């Protein structure tokens, strides 16, 4: 049967376009999906389903072009990125992101154009990819990185001083000590310095086996002078008094990020400790980063840093096993083999025959002048009227002679045979586990919340009368297992706990004011204990036992021996409840106190804070690897020499302006290959001067999913100061998981600058590796980088470092190389 009215349906062609668009949407082909949805919408512009699908696809397509543009712009391809952003804006003109990125990319293109006009050279892809805000941030980061710390005195000669001076002026003693430490240590005197009057200006000094800093400190204590380092080889000397310290003491600003302080209250306490002990006046707390920012003298900041290292430690943690064992046993027995086990109850009923004339009794009322206690009473003044109503059979007296036993019936008790035995045993074991940090309360609630009325309010109408609306307030009680534990972990493994254990149940309900109120059965323990790790402690045990025996029957007859069982019944009930609660602590982290945290340090006197530092331990010199002899050549053994120089031997040091040492020009060995010989397979050609950069190993074959670890080696380096590079690899086959710097540029305890930017989606990684400004370059052989790849695809792949430029400490190019690594993933 056809419907009465035609149904408005979508067009079939539009539905086909809609299905095509959904198929493209599943494949994330948003441009094709939008085209299909637009075609469907052109078939029926009023269809809401088409409109929703087209709107969603328009947003997703524009966002896809924006994401692609950002990815391309990160590679330094500004023109292609601008095209993607323009496509996104054409698809969805309402998006503000596309408009912003178009404006930002045009600014970057204009910046690059001006750079080319000014310098004649384009910038690197990494610099081109920086937005104006990122470029400014990079400039600020570089400026912050170039900020120097407090100058530290580093004489050229690190040896200790042995010096004895008698009766010399103070100025001469200071200059002598400076010259004894090395000819490069300079002294700058305060023009306003006040020397003590003669003969107190002449002192005696005997220094044995002390460093330059210790000698200056000892001399400053004797002469009441104050010295500070202006540079690694220059010191400044003035009088030691509060005014001079305030004028010349180095001020340091530092931010301390605390890893284990959590709450604002703890941060405030730490700030108060630092301010009180180190006498820092400018201390600010930054709660959102758990940081403390300080500004003060260098020794004050150093003391604050030491205290923060002692305080900012992870607190102990403990796991507490709570075992609650409840056992109940209920025994019930009922025996009854009697005619009347609950007593004798024989009712007699009057059922007159039809031949006997009977009538129903009528109502009667009476009035008395005295008050009485009857039902249906109404009192008016002092007169009480009582009305009573009775019903039954009324028999005339002349019918009494006609009564017989047939008019009465007696209900005899029935016999009962009952034997019931019930024995129920219940065991409930609750074993929750709580983990808490030292000093932090841990709360565990297992159960339900039971509502109970706490009060009610019934307002009147106009101050008089009764309002039928009653407002009742309720509060909720936690019923079940409620545990609160505040632990404290001692360094010897003991655990102190403040325990609050509450086990409650709903026993029954009572009616209070028309509201059913629960009766809560409670078992609560609250105390403080100290236990060993793994020790079992019974908090409390309760045993409750009740026995009940009940006998029912006919009085007298129930007491007859043996026969009394026929006229009686008995029941026996026994109930036993046991409760045991045990705690077992397990320490999972103890307080980590090191000897440096427990020892005291010298901090100066009552008027000023002065931190003294011990001399750093000298590093053992590393023996340079001897080159392997050529095949067929005789090995040359150097004569053994004593490693201890003579006591009078002077220490020769090159001048500060000396050029870097270069190996002497020697004739090539007879077995050396000609200059035009190609390099070995898989290895780059060695640069001039013998410098060579290569991968180790140069070829790797591995399986899918395995990790590959390779090293980038540098051989024959002389004054190597920086090695920035860009690593390229196939992202379909390899993924770069880790890049770690080697020991070559840090073999003299001077950590280099090391930054990395890995982008596995495009298969590139930008590495910055350079020594600090003013630090001489590294020499010899070693590892520049260690890289770990993971095989994410199968097939051959090549890891290259195009245009690797090695520079010396003067910024000059030593060598350029392009090492490569061949990888085959099976």
Coordinates of N, CA and C in Angstrom, one line a residue, residues 47-262:
X47 N 20.0 19.7 1.9 CA 20.2 18.5 2.7 C 21.2 18.7 3.9
X48 N 20.7 18.6 5.1 CA 21.5 18.9 6.3 C 22.7 17.9 6.4
X49 N 22.5 16.6 6.0 CA 23.6 15.7 6.1 C 24.8 16.0 5.2
X50 N 24.4 16.5 4.0 CA 25.5 17.0 3.1 C 26.2 18.2 3.6
X51 N 25.5 19.1 4.2 CA 26.1 20.3 4.7 C 27.0 20.0 5.9
X52 N 26.6 19.1 6.8 CA 27.5 18.7 7.9 C 28.8 18.0 7.4
X53 N 28.6 17.1 6.5 CA 29.8 16.4 6.0 C 30.8 17.3 5.2
X54 N 30.2 18.3 4.4 CA 31.1 19.2 3.7 C 31.8 20.1 4.7
X55 N 31.1 20.6 5.7 CA 31.7 21.5 6.7 C 32.9 20.8 7.4
X56 N 32.7 19.6 7.8 CA 33.7 18.9 8.5 C 34.9 18.6 7.6
X57 N 34.7 18.2 6.4 CA 35.8 18.0 5.4 C 36.5 19.2 5.1
X58 N 35.8 20.4 5.0 CA 36.5 21.6 4.8 C 37.4 22.0 5.9
X59 N 37.0 21.8 7.1 CA 37.9 22.1 8.2 C 39.1 21.2 8.2
X60 N 38.9 19.9 8.0 CA 39.9 18.9 8.1 C 40.9 19.1 6.9
X61 N 40.4 19.4 5.7 CA 41.3 19.6 4.6 C 42.2 20.8 4.8
X62 N 41.6 21.9 5.3 CA 42.4 23.1 5.6 C 43.5 22.8 6.6
X63 N 43.1 22.1 7.7 CA 44.0 21.8 8.7 C 45.2 20.9 8.2
X64 N 44.8 20.0 7.3 CA 45.9 19.1 6.7 C 46.9 19.9 5.9
X65 N 46.4 20.9 5.2 CA 47.4 21.7 4.4 C 48.2 22.6 5.4
X66 N 47.6 23.0 6.5 CA 48.4 23.8 7.5 C 49.5 22.9 8.1
X67 N 49.1 21.7 8.5 CA 50.1 20.8 9.1 C 51.2 20.5 8.1
X68 N 50.9 20.2 6.8 CA 51.9 20.0 5.8 C 52.8 21.2 5.6
X69 N 52.2 22.4 5.6 CA 53.0 23.6 5.4 C 53.9 23.8 6.6
X70 N 53.5 23.5 7.8 CA 54.4 23.6 9.0 C 55.6 22.6 8.9
X71 N 55.3 21.4 8.4 CA 56.3 20.4 8.3 C 57.3 20.8 7.2
X72 N 56.8 21.4 6.1 CA 57.7 21.8 5.0 C 58.5 23.0 5.5
X73 N 57.9 23.9 6.2 CA 58.6 25.1 6.6 C 59.7 24.8 7.6
X74 N 59.5 23.7 8.4 CA 60.6 23.3 9.3 C 61.8 22.8 8.6
X75 N 61.7 22.4 7.3 CA 62.8 22.0 6.5 C 63.5 23.2 5.8
X76 N 63.0 24.4 6.0 CA 63.5 25.6 5.4 C 63.0 25.9 4.0
X77 N 61.9 25.2 3.6 CA 61.3 25.4 2.3 C 60.2 26.4 2.4
X78 N 60.5 27.7 2.4 CA 59.5 28.7 2.7 C 58.5 28.9 1.6
X79 N 59.0 28.8 0.3 CA 58.0 29.0 -0.8 C 57.0 27.9 -0.8
X80 N 57.4 26.7 -0.7 CA 56.4 25.6 -0.7 C 55.5 25.6 0.5
X81 N 56.0 26.1 1.6 CA 55.1 26.2 2.8 C 54.1 27.3 2.6
X82 N 54.5 28.4 2.0 CA 53.5 29.4 1.7 C 52.4 28.9 0.8
X83 N 52.7 28.1 -0.2 CA 51.7 27.6 -1.1 C 50.7 26.7 -0.3
X84 N 51.2 25.9 0.6 CA 50.3 25.1 1.4 C 49.4 25.9 2.3
X85 N 49.9 27.0 2.9 CA 49.1 27.9 3.7 C 48.0 28.6 2.9
X86 N 48.4 29.0 1.6 CA 47.4 29.6 0.8 C 46.3 28.7 0.3
X87 N 46.7 27.4 0.1 CA 45.6 26.4 -0.2 C 44.7 26.2 0.9
X88 N 45.2 26.2 2.2 CA 44.4 26.1 3.3 C 43.4 27.3 3.5
X89 N 43.9 28.5 3.2 CA 43.1 29.6 3.2 C 42.0 29.6 2.2
X90 N 42.3 29.1 1.0 CA 41.3 29.1 -0.1 C 40.2 28.0 0.2
X91 N 40.6 27.0 0.9 CA 39.6 25.9 1.3 C 38.7 26.5 2.3
X92 N 39.3 27.1 3.4 CA 38.5 27.5 4.5 C 38.9 28.9 4.9
X93 N 38.3 30.0 4.3 CA 38.7 31.3 4.6 C 38.4 31.8 6.0
X94 N 37.6 31.0 6.7 CA 37.2 31.4 8.0 C 38.3 31.1 9.1
X95 N 39.3 30.2 8.7 CA 40.3 29.8 9.7 C 41.3 31.0 9.8
X96 N 41.6 31.3 11.1 CA 42.5 32.4 11.4 C 44.0 31.9 11.4
X97 N 44.1 30.5 11.6 CA 45.5 30.0 11.6 C 46.2 30.1 10.3
X98 N 45.4 29.8 9.2 CA 46.0 29.9 7.9 C 46.4 31.4 7.6
X99 N 45.6 32.3 7.9 CA 46.0 33.7 7.7 C 47.2 34.1 8.5
X100 N 47.3 33.6 9.7 CA 48.5 34.0 10.5 C 49.7 33.4 10.0
X101 N 49.7 32.1 9.5 CA 50.8 31.4 9.0 C 51.3 32.0 7.7
X102 N 50.3 32.5 6.9 CA 50.7 33.2 5.6 C 51.5 34.5 5.9
X103 N 51.0 35.2 6.9 CA 51.7 36.4 7.2 C 53.0 36.2 7.8
X104 N 53.1 35.1 8.7 CA 54.4 34.8 9.3 C 55.4 34.3 8.2
X105 N 55.0 33.5 7.3 CA 55.9 32.9 6.3 C 56.4 34.0 5.4
X106 N 55.5 35.0 5.0 CA 55.9 36.1 4.2 C 57.0 36.9 4.9
X107 N 56.9 37.1 6.2 CA 57.9 37.8 6.9 C 59.2 37.1 6.9
X108 N 59.1 35.7 7.0 CA 60.4 34.9 7.0 C 61.0 35.0 5.6
X109 N 60.2 35.0 4.5 CA 60.8 35.1 3.2 C 61.4 36.5 3.0
X110 N 60.8 37.5 3.5 CA 61.4 38.8 3.4 C 62.7 39.0 4.2
X111 N 62.7 38.3 5.4 CA 63.9 38.3 6.2 C 65.1 37.6 5.4
X112 N 64.8 36.5 4.8 CA 65.8 35.7 4.1 C 66.3 36.5 2.8
X113 N 65.3 37.3 2.2 CA 65.7 38.1 1.0 C 66.7 39.2 1.4
X114 N 66.4 39.8 2.6 CA 67.3 40.9 3.0 C 68.7 40.3 3.4
X115 N 68.7 39.1 4.0 CA 69.9 38.5 4.4 C 70.8 38.2 3.2
X116 N 70.2 37.7 2.1 CA 70.9 37.4 0.9 C 71.5 38.7 0.3
X117 N 70.7 39.8 0.3 CA 71.1 41.1 -0.2 C 72.3 41.6 0.6
X118 N 72.3 41.4 1.9 CA 73.3 42.0 2.7 C 74.6 41.2 2.7
X119 N 74.5 39.8 2.8 CA 75.6 39.0 3.0 C 76.0 38.2 1.7
X120 N 75.1 38.1 0.8 CA 75.4 37.4 -0.4 C 75.3 35.9 -0.3
X121 N 74.9 35.4 0.9 CA 74.8 34.0 1.1 C 73.5 33.7 1.8
X122 N 72.9 32.6 1.4 CA 71.6 32.2 2.1 C 71.9 31.6 3.4
X123 N 71.0 31.6 4.3 CA 71.1 31.0 5.6 C 70.9 29.5 5.5
X124 N 71.2 28.8 6.6 CA 71.0 27.4 6.7 C 69.5 27.1 6.8
X125 N 69.2 25.8 6.4 CA 67.7 25.5 6.5 C 67.2 25.6 7.9
X126 N 68.1 25.3 8.9 CA 67.6 25.5 10.3 C 67.3 26.9 10.6
X127 N 68.1 27.8 10.2 CA 67.8 29.3 10.4 C 66.7 29.8 9.6
X128 N 66.5 29.3 8.4 CA 65.4 29.7 7.6 C 64.0 29.2 8.2
X129 N 64.1 28.1 8.9 CA 62.8 27.5 9.4 C 62.4 28.3 10.7
X130 N 63.2 29.1 11.2 CA 62.9 29.8 12.5 C 61.9 30.9 12.2
X131 N 60.8 30.9 12.9 CA 59.9 32.1 12.8 C 60.5 33.3 13.5
X132 N 59.9 34.5 13.2 CA 60.5 35.7 13.9 C 60.6 35.5 15.4
X133 N 59.5 34.9 16.0 CA 59.6 34.8 17.5 C 60.6 33.7 17.9
X134 N 60.7 32.6 17.1 CA 61.7 31.6 17.4 C 63.2 32.2 17.2
X135 N 63.3 33.0 16.2 CA 64.7 33.6 16.0 C 65.1 34.5 17.1
X136 N 64.1 35.3 17.6 CA 64.4 36.1 18.7 C 64.7 35.3 20.0
X137 N 63.9 34.2 20.2 CA 64.2 33.4 21.3 C 65.5 32.7 21.2
X138 N 65.9 32.3 20.0 CA 67.3 31.7 19.8 C 68.3 32.8 20.2
X139 N 68.1 34.0 19.8 CA 69.1 35.0 20.1 C 69.2 35.3 21.6
X140 N 68.0 35.2 22.2 CA 68.1 35.4 23.7 C 68.7 34.2 24.4
X141 N 68.4 33.0 23.9 CA 69.1 31.8 24.5 C 70.6 31.9 24.3
X142 N 71.0 32.3 23.1 CA 72.5 32.4 23.0 C 73.1 33.5 23.9
X143 N 72.3 34.6 24.0 CA 72.8 35.6 24.9 C 72.9 35.1 26.4
X144 N 71.9 34.4 26.8 CA 71.9 33.8 28.1 C 73.0 32.8 28.3
X145 N 73.2 32.0 27.2 CA 74.3 31.0 27.3 C 75.7 31.7 27.4
X146 N 75.8 32.9 26.8 CA 77.1 33.6 26.9 C 77.3 34.3 28.2
X147 N 76.3 34.3 29.1 CA 76.5 35.0 30.4 C 77.5 34.2 31.2
X148 N 78.5 34.9 31.7 CA 79.6 34.2 32.4 C 79.2 34.1 33.9
X149 N 79.7 33.0 34.5 CA 79.5 32.9 36.0 C 80.5 33.8 36.7
X150 N 80.6 33.6 38.0 CA 81.5 34.4 38.8 C 82.9 34.0 38.4
X151 N 83.8 35.0 38.2 CA 85.2 34.6 37.7 C 85.8 33.7 38.7
X152 N 86.5 32.7 38.2 CA 87.2 31.7 39.0 C 88.7 31.8 38.7
X153 N 89.5 31.9 39.7 CA 91.0 32.0 39.5 C 91.5 30.7 39.0
X154 N 92.2 30.7 37.9 CA 92.8 29.5 37.3 C 94.2 29.8 36.8
X155 N 95.2 29.7 37.7 CA 96.6 30.0 37.3 C 97.1 29.0 36.3
X156 N 98.1 29.4 35.6 CA 98.7 28.5 34.6 C 99.3 27.3 35.2
X157 N 100.0 27.6 36.4 CA 100.7 26.5 37.1 C 99.8 26.0 38.2
X158 N 99.2 24.8 38.1 CA 98.4 24.3 39.1 C 99.1 23.7 40.3
X159 N 100.4 23.7 40.3 CA 101.1 23.1 41.4 C 101.0 23.9 42.7
X160 N 101.2 23.2 43.8 CA 101.1 23.8 45.1 C 102.3 24.7 45.4
X161 N 102.1 25.6 46.4 CA 103.1 26.6 46.7 C 103.9 26.3 47.9
X162 N 105.2 26.4 47.9 CA 106.0 26.2 49.1 C 106.9 27.5 49.2
X163 N 106.5 28.3 50.2 CA 107.1 29.7 50.3 C 107.3 30.1 51.7
X164 N 108.4 30.7 52.0 CA 108.7 31.3 53.4 C 109.3 32.7 53.2
X165 N 108.6 33.7 53.8 CA 108.9 35.1 53.6 C 109.0 35.7 55.0
X166 N 110.0 36.5 55.3 CA 110.2 37.1 56.6 C 110.4 38.6 56.5
X167 N 109.6 39.3 57.2 CA 109.7 40.8 57.3 C 109.6 41.5 56.0
X168 N 108.7 41.2 55.2 CA 108.4 41.9 54.0 C 107.1 42.6 54.0
X169 N 107.0 43.7 53.2 CA 105.7 44.5 53.2 C 104.6 43.6 52.6
X170 N 103.3 44.0 53.0 CA 102.2 43.2 52.6 C 102.0 43.1 51.1
X171 N 102.3 44.3 50.4 CA 102.1 44.3 49.0 C 103.1 43.4 48.3
X172 N 104.3 43.3 48.9 CA 105.4 42.5 48.3 C 105.0 41.0 48.5
X173 N 104.4 40.7 49.7 CA 104.1 39.3 49.9 C 103.0 38.8 49.0
X174 N 102.0 39.6 48.7 CA 100.9 39.3 47.8 C 101.5 39.1 46.4
X175 N 102.4 40.0 45.9 CA 102.9 39.8 44.6 C 103.8 38.6 44.5
X176 N 104.6 38.3 45.6 CA 105.4 37.1 45.5 C 104.6 35.9 45.4
X177 N 103.6 35.8 46.2 CA 102.7 34.6 46.1 C 102.1 34.5 44.7
X178 N 101.7 35.6 44.1 CA 101.1 35.5 42.7 C 102.2 35.1 41.7
X179 N 103.4 35.5 41.9 CA 104.4 35.1 40.9 C 104.8 33.6 41.2
X180 N 104.7 33.2 42.4 CA 105.0 31.8 42.7 C 104.0 30.8 42.0
X181 N 102.8 31.3 41.8 CA 101.8 30.5 41.2 C 101.9 30.5 39.7
X182 N 102.6 31.4 39.1 CA 102.8 31.5 37.7 C 102.9 32.9 37.2
X183 N 103.6 33.1 36.2 CA 103.8 34.5 35.7 C 102.6 35.1 35.1
X184 N 101.5 34.3 35.0 CA 100.3 34.9 34.3 C 99.3 35.5 35.3
X185 N 99.5 35.4 36.6 CA 98.6 35.9 37.6 C 98.9 37.4 37.9
X186 N 97.9 38.2 37.7 CA 98.0 39.7 37.9 C 97.3 40.1 39.1
X187 N 97.7 41.2 39.7 CA 97.1 41.8 41.0 C 96.7 43.2 40.7
X188 N 95.4 43.5 41.0 CA 94.9 44.9 40.9 C 94.6 45.3 42.3
X189 N 95.2 46.5 42.7 CA 95.0 47.0 44.0 C 94.0 48.1 44.0
X190 N 93.2 48.1 45.1 CA 92.2 49.2 45.2 C 92.9 50.5 45.4
X191 N 92.6 51.6 44.6 CA 93.3 52.9 44.8 C 93.1 53.4 46.2
X192 N 92.0 53.1 46.9 CA 91.7 53.6 48.2 C 92.1 52.7 49.4
X193 N 92.9 51.7 49.1 CA 93.3 50.7 50.1 C 94.2 51.4 51.1
X194 N 94.0 51.0 52.4 CA 94.7 51.6 53.5 C 95.6 50.5 54.1
X195 N 96.9 50.7 54.0 CA 97.9 49.8 54.5 C 98.1 50.1 56.0
X196 N 98.4 49.1 56.8 CA 98.6 49.4 58.2 C 99.9 50.2 58.4
X197 N 100.0 50.9 59.5 CA 101.2 51.7 59.6 C 102.4 50.9 60.0
X198 N 103.6 51.4 59.7 CA 104.9 50.7 60.0 C 105.0 50.6 61.6
X199 N 105.6 49.5 62.1 CA 106.1 48.3 61.4 C 105.1 47.2 61.2
X200 N 103.8 47.5 61.4 CA 102.8 46.4 61.2 C 102.6 46.1 59.8
X201 N 103.1 46.9 58.8 CA 102.9 46.6 57.4 C 103.9 45.5 56.9
X202 N 104.8 45.0 57.8 CA 105.7 43.9 57.4 C 105.3 42.6 58.2
X203 N 105.2 41.5 57.5 CA 104.7 40.3 58.1 C 105.6 39.1 57.7
X204 N 105.4 38.0 58.4 CA 106.2 36.8 58.2 C 105.2 35.8 57.7
X205 N 105.5 35.0 56.7 CA 104.7 34.0 56.1 C 105.5 32.8 55.8
X206 N 104.9 31.7 56.2 CA 105.5 30.3 56.0 C 104.3 29.4 55.4
X207 N 104.4 29.2 54.1 CA 103.3 28.5 53.4 C 104.0 27.2 52.8
X208 N 103.4 26.1 53.1 CA 103.9 24.8 52.6 C 102.8 24.0 52.0
X209 N 103.0 23.6 50.8 CA 102.0 22.7 50.1 C 100.6 23.2 50.1
X210 N 100.4 24.4 49.7 CA 99.1 25.0 49.6 C 98.9 25.5 48.2
X211 N 97.6 25.6 47.8 CA 97.3 26.1 46.5 C 97.2 27.6 46.5
X212 N 97.1 28.2 45.3 CA 97.1 29.7 45.3 C 95.9 30.3 46.1
X213 N 94.7 29.7 45.9 CA 93.5 30.2 46.6 C 93.7 30.0 48.1
X214 N 94.3 28.9 48.6 CA 94.5 28.8 50.0 C 95.5 29.8 50.5
X215 N 96.6 30.0 49.8 CA 97.6 31.0 50.2 C 97.0 32.4 50.3
X216 N 96.2 32.8 49.3 CA 95.6 34.1 49.3 C 94.6 34.2 50.5
X217 N 93.8 33.1 50.8 CA 92.9 33.2 51.9 C 93.7 33.3 53.2
X218 N 94.8 32.6 53.4 CA 95.5 32.7 54.6 C 96.1 34.1 54.8
X219 N 96.7 34.6 53.7 CA 97.2 35.9 53.8 C 96.2 37.0 54.1
X220 N 95.0 36.8 53.5 CA 93.9 37.8 53.7 C 93.4 37.8 55.2
X221 N 93.4 36.6 55.8 CA 93.0 36.5 57.2 C 94.0 37.2 58.1
X222 N 95.3 37.1 57.8 CA 96.3 37.8 58.6 C 96.3 39.3 58.4
X223 N 96.1 39.7 57.2 CA 96.3 41.2 56.9 C 94.9 41.9 57.0
X224 N 93.8 41.2 57.2 CA 92.5 41.8 57.2 C 92.2 42.4 55.8
X225 N 92.6 41.7 54.7 CA 92.3 42.2 53.4 C 91.3 41.3 52.7
X226 N 90.7 41.8 51.7 CA 89.7 41.0 51.0 C 90.1 40.9 49.5
X227 N 90.1 39.7 48.9 CA 90.5 39.6 47.5 C 89.4 38.9 46.8
X228 N 89.3 39.1 45.5 CA 88.3 38.5 44.6 C 88.9 38.3 43.2
X229 N 88.4 37.4 42.5 CA 88.9 37.1 41.1 C 88.2 38.0 40.1
X230 N 88.9 38.7 39.3 CA 88.3 39.5 38.2 C 88.3 38.7 36.9
X231 N 89.2 37.7 36.8 CA 89.3 36.9 35.6 C 90.1 35.6 36.0
X232 N 90.2 34.6 35.1 CA 91.0 33.5 35.5 C 92.4 33.7 35.9
X233 N 93.0 34.9 35.6 CA 94.4 35.2 36.0 C 94.6 36.5 36.6
X234 N 93.5 37.2 37.1 CA 93.6 38.5 37.7 C 92.8 38.5 39.0
X235 N 93.4 39.1 40.1 CA 92.7 39.2 41.3 C 92.7 40.7 41.7
X236 N 91.7 41.0 42.6 CA 91.6 42.4 43.1 C 91.7 42.3 44.6
X237 N 92.4 43.3 45.2 CA 92.7 43.3 46.6 C 92.3 44.6 47.2
X238 N 91.5 44.6 48.3 CA 91.1 45.8 49.0 C 91.0 45.5 50.5
X239 N 90.6 46.5 51.3 CA 90.4 46.2 52.7 C 89.1 45.4 53.0
X240 N 89.2 44.6 54.0 CA 88.0 43.8 54.4 C 87.2 44.5 55.4
X241 N 86.1 45.1 54.9 CA 85.1 45.7 55.8 C 83.8 45.7 55.1
X242 N 82.7 45.8 55.9 CA 81.3 45.7 55.3 C 81.1 46.7 54.1
X243 N 81.7 47.9 54.1 CA 81.5 48.8 53.0 C 82.2 48.3 51.8
X244 N 83.4 47.9 51.9 CA 84.1 47.4 50.7 C 83.5 46.1 50.2
X245 N 83.1 45.2 51.1 CA 82.4 44.0 50.6 C 81.1 44.3 49.8
X246 N 80.4 45.3 50.4 CA 79.1 45.7 49.7 C 79.5 46.3 48.3
X247 N 80.6 47.0 48.2 CA 80.9 47.7 46.9 C 81.5 46.7 45.9
X248 N 82.3 45.7 46.4 CA 83.0 44.9 45.4 C 82.7 43.4 45.4
X249 N 81.9 42.9 46.4 CA 81.5 41.5 46.4 C 80.6 41.2 45.2
X250 N 80.9 40.1 44.6 CA 80.2 39.6 43.4 C 78.8 39.2 43.8
X251 N 77.8 39.8 43.0 CA 76.4 39.4 43.2 C 76.0 38.3 42.2
X252 N 75.3 37.3 42.6 CA 74.9 36.2 41.8 C 73.4 36.0 41.8
X253 N 72.8 35.8 40.7 CA 71.4 35.5 40.6 C 71.3 34.1 40.1
X254 N 70.5 33.3 40.8 CA 70.3 31.9 40.4 C 68.9 31.4 40.7
X255 N 68.5 30.5 39.8 CA 67.2 29.8 40.0 C 67.4 28.4 40.3
X256 N 66.8 27.9 41.4 CA 66.9 26.6 41.9 C 65.6 25.9 41.6
X257 N 65.6 24.8 40.8 CA 64.4 24.0 40.6 C 64.4 22.8 41.5
X258 N 63.4 22.8 42.4 CA 63.3 21.7 43.4 C 62.5 20.6 42.8
X259 N 63.0 19.4 43.0 CA 62.4 18.2 42.4 C 61.5 17.4 43.4
X260 N 61.8 17.6 44.7 CA 61.1 16.8 45.6 C 60.2 17.6 46.6
X261 N 60.2 18.9 46.5 CA 59.3 19.8 47.3 C 58.0 19.9 46.5
X262 N 56.9 19.7 47.1 CA 55.6 19.6 46.4 C 54.6 20.7 46.7

